[in-house]
JSON list of C-alpha atoms in Angstrom, two decimals:
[
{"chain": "L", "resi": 1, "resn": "UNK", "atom": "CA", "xyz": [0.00, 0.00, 0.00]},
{"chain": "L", "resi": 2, "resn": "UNK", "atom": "CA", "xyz": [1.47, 3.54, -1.10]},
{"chain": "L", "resi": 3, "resn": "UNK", "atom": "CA", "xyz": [2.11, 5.91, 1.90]},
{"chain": "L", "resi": 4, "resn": "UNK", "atom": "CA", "xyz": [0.86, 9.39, 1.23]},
{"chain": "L", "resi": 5, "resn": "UNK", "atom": "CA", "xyz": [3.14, 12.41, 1.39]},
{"chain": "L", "resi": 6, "resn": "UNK", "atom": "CA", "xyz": [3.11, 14.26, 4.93]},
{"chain": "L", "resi": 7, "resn": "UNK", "atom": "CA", "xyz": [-0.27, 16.32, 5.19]},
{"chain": "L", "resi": 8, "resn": "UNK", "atom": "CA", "xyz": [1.63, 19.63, 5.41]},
{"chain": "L", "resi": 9, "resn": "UNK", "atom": "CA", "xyz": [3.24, 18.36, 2.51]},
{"chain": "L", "resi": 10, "resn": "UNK", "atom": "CA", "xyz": [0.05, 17.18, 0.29]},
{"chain": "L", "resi": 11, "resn": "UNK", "atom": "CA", "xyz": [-1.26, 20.48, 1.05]},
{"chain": "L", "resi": 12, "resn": "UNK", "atom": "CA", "xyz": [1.60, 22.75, -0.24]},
{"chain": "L", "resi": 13, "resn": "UNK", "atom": "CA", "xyz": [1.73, 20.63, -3.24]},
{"chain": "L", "resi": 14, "resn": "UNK", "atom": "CA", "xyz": [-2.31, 20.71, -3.34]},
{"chain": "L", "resi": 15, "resn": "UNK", "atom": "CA", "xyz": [-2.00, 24.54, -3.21]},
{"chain": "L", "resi": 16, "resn": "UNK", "atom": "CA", "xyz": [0.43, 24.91, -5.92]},
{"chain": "L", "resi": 17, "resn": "UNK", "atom": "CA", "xyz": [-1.72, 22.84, -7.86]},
{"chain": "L", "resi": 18, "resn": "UNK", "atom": "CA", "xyz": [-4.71, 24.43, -7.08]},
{"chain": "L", "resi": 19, "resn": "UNK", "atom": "CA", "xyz": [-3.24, 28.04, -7.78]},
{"chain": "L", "resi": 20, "resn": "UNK", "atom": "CA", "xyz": [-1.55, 26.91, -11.16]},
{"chain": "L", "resi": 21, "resn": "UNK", "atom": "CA", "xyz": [-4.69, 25.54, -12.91]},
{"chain": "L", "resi": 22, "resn": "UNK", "atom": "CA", "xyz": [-6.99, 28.32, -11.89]},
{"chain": "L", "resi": 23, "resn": "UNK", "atom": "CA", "xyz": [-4.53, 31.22, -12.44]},
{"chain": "L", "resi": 24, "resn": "UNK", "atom": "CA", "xyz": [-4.23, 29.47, -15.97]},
{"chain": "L", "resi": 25, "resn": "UNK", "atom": "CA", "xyz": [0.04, 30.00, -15.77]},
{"chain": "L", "resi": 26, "resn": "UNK", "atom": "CA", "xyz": [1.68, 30.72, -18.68]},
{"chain": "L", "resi": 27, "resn": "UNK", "atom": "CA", "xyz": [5.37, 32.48, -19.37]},
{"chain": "L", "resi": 28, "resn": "UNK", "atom": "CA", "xyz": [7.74, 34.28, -21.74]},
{"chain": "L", "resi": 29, "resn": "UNK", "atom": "CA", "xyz": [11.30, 33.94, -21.86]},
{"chain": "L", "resi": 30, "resn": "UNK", "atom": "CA", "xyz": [13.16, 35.87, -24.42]},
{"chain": "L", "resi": 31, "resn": "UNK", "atom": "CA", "xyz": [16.55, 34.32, -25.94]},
{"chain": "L", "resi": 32, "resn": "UNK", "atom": "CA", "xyz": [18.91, 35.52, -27.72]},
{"chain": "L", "resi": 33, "resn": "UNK", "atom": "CA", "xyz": [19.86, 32.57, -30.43]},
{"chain": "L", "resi": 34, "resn": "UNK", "atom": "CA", "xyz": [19.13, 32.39, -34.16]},
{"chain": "L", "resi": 35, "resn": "UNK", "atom": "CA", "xyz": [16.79, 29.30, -33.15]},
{"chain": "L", "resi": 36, "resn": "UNK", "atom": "CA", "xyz": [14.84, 30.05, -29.86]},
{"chain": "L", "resi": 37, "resn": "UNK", "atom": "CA", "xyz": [15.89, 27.64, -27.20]},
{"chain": "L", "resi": 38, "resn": "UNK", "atom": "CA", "xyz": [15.77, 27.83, -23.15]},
{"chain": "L", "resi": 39, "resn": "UNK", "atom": "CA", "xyz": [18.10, 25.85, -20.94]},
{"chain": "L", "resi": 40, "resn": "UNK", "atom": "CA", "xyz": [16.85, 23.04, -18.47]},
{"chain": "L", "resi": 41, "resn": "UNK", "atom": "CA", "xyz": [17.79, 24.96, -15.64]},
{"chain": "L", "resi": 42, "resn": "UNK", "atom": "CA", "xyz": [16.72, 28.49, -16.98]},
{"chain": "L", "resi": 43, "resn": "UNK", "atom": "CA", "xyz": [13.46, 26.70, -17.38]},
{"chain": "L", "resi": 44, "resn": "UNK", "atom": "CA", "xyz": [13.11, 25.87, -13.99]},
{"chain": "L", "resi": 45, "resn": "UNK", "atom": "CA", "xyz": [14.38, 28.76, -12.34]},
{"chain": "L", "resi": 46, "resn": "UNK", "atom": "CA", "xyz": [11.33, 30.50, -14.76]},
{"chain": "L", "resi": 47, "resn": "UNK", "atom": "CA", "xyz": [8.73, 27.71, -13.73]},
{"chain": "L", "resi": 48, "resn": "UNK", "atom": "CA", "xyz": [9.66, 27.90, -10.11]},
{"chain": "L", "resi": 49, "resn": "UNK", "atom": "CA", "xyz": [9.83, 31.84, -9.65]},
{"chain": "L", "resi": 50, "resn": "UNK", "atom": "CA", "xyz": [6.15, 31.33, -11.75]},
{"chain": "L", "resi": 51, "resn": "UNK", "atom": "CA", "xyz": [4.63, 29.14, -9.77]},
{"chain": "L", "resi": 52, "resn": "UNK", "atom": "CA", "xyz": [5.77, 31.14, -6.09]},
{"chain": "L", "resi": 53, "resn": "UNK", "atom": "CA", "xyz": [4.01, 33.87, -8.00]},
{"chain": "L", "resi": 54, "resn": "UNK", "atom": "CA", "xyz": [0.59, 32.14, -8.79]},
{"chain": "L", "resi": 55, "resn": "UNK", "atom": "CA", "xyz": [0.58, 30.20, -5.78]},
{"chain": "L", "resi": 56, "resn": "UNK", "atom": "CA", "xyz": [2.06, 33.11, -3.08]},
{"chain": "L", "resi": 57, "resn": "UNK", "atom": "CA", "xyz": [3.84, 30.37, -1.64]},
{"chain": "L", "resi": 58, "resn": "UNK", "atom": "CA", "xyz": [7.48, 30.17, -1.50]},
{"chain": "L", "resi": 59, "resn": "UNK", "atom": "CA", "xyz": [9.49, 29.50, -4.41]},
{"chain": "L", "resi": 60, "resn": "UNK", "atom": "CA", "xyz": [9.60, 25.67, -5.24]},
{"chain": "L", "resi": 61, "resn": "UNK", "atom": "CA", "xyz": [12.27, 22.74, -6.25]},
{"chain": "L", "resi": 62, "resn": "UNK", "atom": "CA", "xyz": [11.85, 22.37, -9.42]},
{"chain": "L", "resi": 63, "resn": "UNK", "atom": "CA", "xyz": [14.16, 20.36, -12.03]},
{"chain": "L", "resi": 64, "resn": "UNK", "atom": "CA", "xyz": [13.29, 19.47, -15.83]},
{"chain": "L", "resi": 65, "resn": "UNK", "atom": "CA", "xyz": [14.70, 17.23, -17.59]},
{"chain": "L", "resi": 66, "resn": "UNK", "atom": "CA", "xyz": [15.71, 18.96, -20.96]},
{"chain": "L", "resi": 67, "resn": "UNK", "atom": "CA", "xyz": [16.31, 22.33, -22.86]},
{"chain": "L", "resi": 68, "resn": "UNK", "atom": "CA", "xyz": [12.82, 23.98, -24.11]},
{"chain": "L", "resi": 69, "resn": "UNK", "atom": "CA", "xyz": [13.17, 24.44, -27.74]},
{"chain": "L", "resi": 70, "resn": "UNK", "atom": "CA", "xyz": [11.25, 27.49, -29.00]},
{"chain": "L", "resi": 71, "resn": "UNK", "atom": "CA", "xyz": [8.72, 25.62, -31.39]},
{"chain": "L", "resi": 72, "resn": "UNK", "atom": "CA", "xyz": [5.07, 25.70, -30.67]},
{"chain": "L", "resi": 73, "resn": "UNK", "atom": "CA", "xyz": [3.42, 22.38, -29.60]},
{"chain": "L", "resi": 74, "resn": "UNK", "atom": "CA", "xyz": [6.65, 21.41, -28.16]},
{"chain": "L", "resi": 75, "resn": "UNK", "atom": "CA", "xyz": [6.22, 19.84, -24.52]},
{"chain": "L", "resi": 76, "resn": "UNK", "atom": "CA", "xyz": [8.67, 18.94, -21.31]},
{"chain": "L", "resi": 77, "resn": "UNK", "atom": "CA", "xyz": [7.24, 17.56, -18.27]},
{"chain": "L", "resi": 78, "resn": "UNK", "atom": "CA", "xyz": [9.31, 19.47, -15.22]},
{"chain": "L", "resi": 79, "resn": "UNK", "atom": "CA", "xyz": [9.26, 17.67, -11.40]},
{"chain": "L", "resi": 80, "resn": "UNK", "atom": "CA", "xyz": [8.26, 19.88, -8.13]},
{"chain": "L", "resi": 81, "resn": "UNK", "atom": "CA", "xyz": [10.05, 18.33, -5.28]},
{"chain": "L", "resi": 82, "resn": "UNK", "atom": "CA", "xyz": [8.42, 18.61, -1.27]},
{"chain": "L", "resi": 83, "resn": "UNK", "atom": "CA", "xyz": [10.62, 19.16, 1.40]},
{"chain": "L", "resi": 84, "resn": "UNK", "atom": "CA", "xyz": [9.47, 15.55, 2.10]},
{"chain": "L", "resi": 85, "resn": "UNK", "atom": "CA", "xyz": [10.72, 14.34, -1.09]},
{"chain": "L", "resi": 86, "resn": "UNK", "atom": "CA", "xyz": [7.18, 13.87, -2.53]},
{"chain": "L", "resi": 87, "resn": "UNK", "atom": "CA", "xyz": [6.78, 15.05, -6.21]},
{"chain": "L", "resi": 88, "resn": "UNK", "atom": "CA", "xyz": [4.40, 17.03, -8.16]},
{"chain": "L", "resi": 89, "resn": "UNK", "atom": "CA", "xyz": [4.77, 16.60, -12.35]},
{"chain": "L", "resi": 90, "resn": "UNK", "atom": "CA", "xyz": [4.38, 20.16, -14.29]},
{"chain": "L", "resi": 91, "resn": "UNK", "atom": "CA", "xyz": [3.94, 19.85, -17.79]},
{"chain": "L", "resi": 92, "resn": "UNK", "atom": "CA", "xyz": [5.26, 23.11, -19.96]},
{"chain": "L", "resi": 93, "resn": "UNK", "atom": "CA", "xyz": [4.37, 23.46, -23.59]},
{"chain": "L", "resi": 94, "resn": "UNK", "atom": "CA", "xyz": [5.34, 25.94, -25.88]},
{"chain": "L", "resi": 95, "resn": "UNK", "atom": "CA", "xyz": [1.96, 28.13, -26.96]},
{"chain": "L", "resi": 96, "resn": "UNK", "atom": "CA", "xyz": [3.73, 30.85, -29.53]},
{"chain": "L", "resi": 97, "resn": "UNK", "atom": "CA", "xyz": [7.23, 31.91, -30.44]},
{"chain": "L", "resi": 98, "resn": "UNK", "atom": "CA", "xyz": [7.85, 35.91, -30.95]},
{"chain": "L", "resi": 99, "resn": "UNK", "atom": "CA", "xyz": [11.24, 36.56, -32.70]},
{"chain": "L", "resi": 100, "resn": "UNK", "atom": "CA", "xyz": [13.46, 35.62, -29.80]},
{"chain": "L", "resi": 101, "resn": "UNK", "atom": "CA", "xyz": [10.84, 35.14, -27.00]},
{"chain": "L", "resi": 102, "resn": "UNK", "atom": "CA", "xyz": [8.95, 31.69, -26.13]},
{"chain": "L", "resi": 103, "resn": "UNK", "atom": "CA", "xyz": [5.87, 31.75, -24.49]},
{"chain": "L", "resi": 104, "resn": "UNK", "atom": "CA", "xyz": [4.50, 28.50, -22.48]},
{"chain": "L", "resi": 105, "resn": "UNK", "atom": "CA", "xyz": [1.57, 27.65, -20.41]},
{"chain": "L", "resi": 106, "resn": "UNK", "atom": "CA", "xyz": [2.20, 25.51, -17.25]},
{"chain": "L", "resi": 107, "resn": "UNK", "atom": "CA", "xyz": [0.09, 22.88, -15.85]},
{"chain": "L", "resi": 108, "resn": "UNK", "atom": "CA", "xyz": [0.55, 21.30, -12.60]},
{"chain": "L", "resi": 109, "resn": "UNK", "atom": "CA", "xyz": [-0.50, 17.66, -12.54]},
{"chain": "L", "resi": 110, "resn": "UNK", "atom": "CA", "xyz": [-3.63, 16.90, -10.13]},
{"chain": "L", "resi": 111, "resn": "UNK", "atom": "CA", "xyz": [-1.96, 14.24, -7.34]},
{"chain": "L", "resi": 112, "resn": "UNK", "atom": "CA", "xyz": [1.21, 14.44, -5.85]},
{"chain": "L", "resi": 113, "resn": "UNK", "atom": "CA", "xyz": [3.39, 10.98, -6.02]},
{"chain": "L", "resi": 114, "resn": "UNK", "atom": "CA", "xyz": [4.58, 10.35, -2.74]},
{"chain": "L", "resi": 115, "resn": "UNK", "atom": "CA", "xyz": [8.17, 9.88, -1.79]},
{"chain": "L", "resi": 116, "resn": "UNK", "atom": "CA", "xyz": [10.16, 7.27, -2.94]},
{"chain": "L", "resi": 117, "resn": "UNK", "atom": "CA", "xyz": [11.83, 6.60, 0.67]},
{"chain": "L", "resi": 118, "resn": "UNK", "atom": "CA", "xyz": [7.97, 6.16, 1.98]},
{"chain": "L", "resi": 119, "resn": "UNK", "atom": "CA", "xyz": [7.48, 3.12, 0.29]}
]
């Protein structure tokens, strides 16, 4: 049976959830390259500082995986870590690209997934 993550836990990820799908988050990063591209960890320094914004909450952990290239439709999924170590998955997609600039909504995934030491 899956242990849950810590209830003050659940409900900071809950809140970030909450706040990111009804503020409807989006973001622009401009870049200067011939082909529009934003770097893993520019992308979650952006997502993060986004998010604390949204939410009012502290600034989270977040990591993703892979450089953002600037082409509309393109997707990443991004990981929100507790203090706990329970996880939240963001998904970023690329909505429009301006010149230089790349604009992407973010969407917070529903459930947390508790922490991998709790099982």
């Amino acid at each position: 049976m899956p242990l849950l993550p810590s209830p003050a836990a659940a409900r900071t990820l809950a809140a970030i959830a909450t706040g990111v799908l009804l503020a409807g988050c989006s973001a622009s990063v401009s870049v200067g390259k011939s082909e529009p591209k934003l770097s893993a960890d520019e992308l979650a320094t952006t997502v993060a500082g986004k998010l604390a914004d949204t939410t009012g909450r502290p600034t989270p952990d977040i990591t993703c995986p892979e450089d953002l290239r600037g082409k509309v439709g393109t997707a990443t999924r991004c990981t929100l870590t507790a203090d706990d170590g329970s996880t939240l998955g963001v998904s970023v997609t690329v909505t429009s690209v301006e010149g230089n600039t790349i604009n992407f909504d973010i969407k917070a995934d529903d459930a947390a997934s508790p922490s991998p030491a709790a099982n």
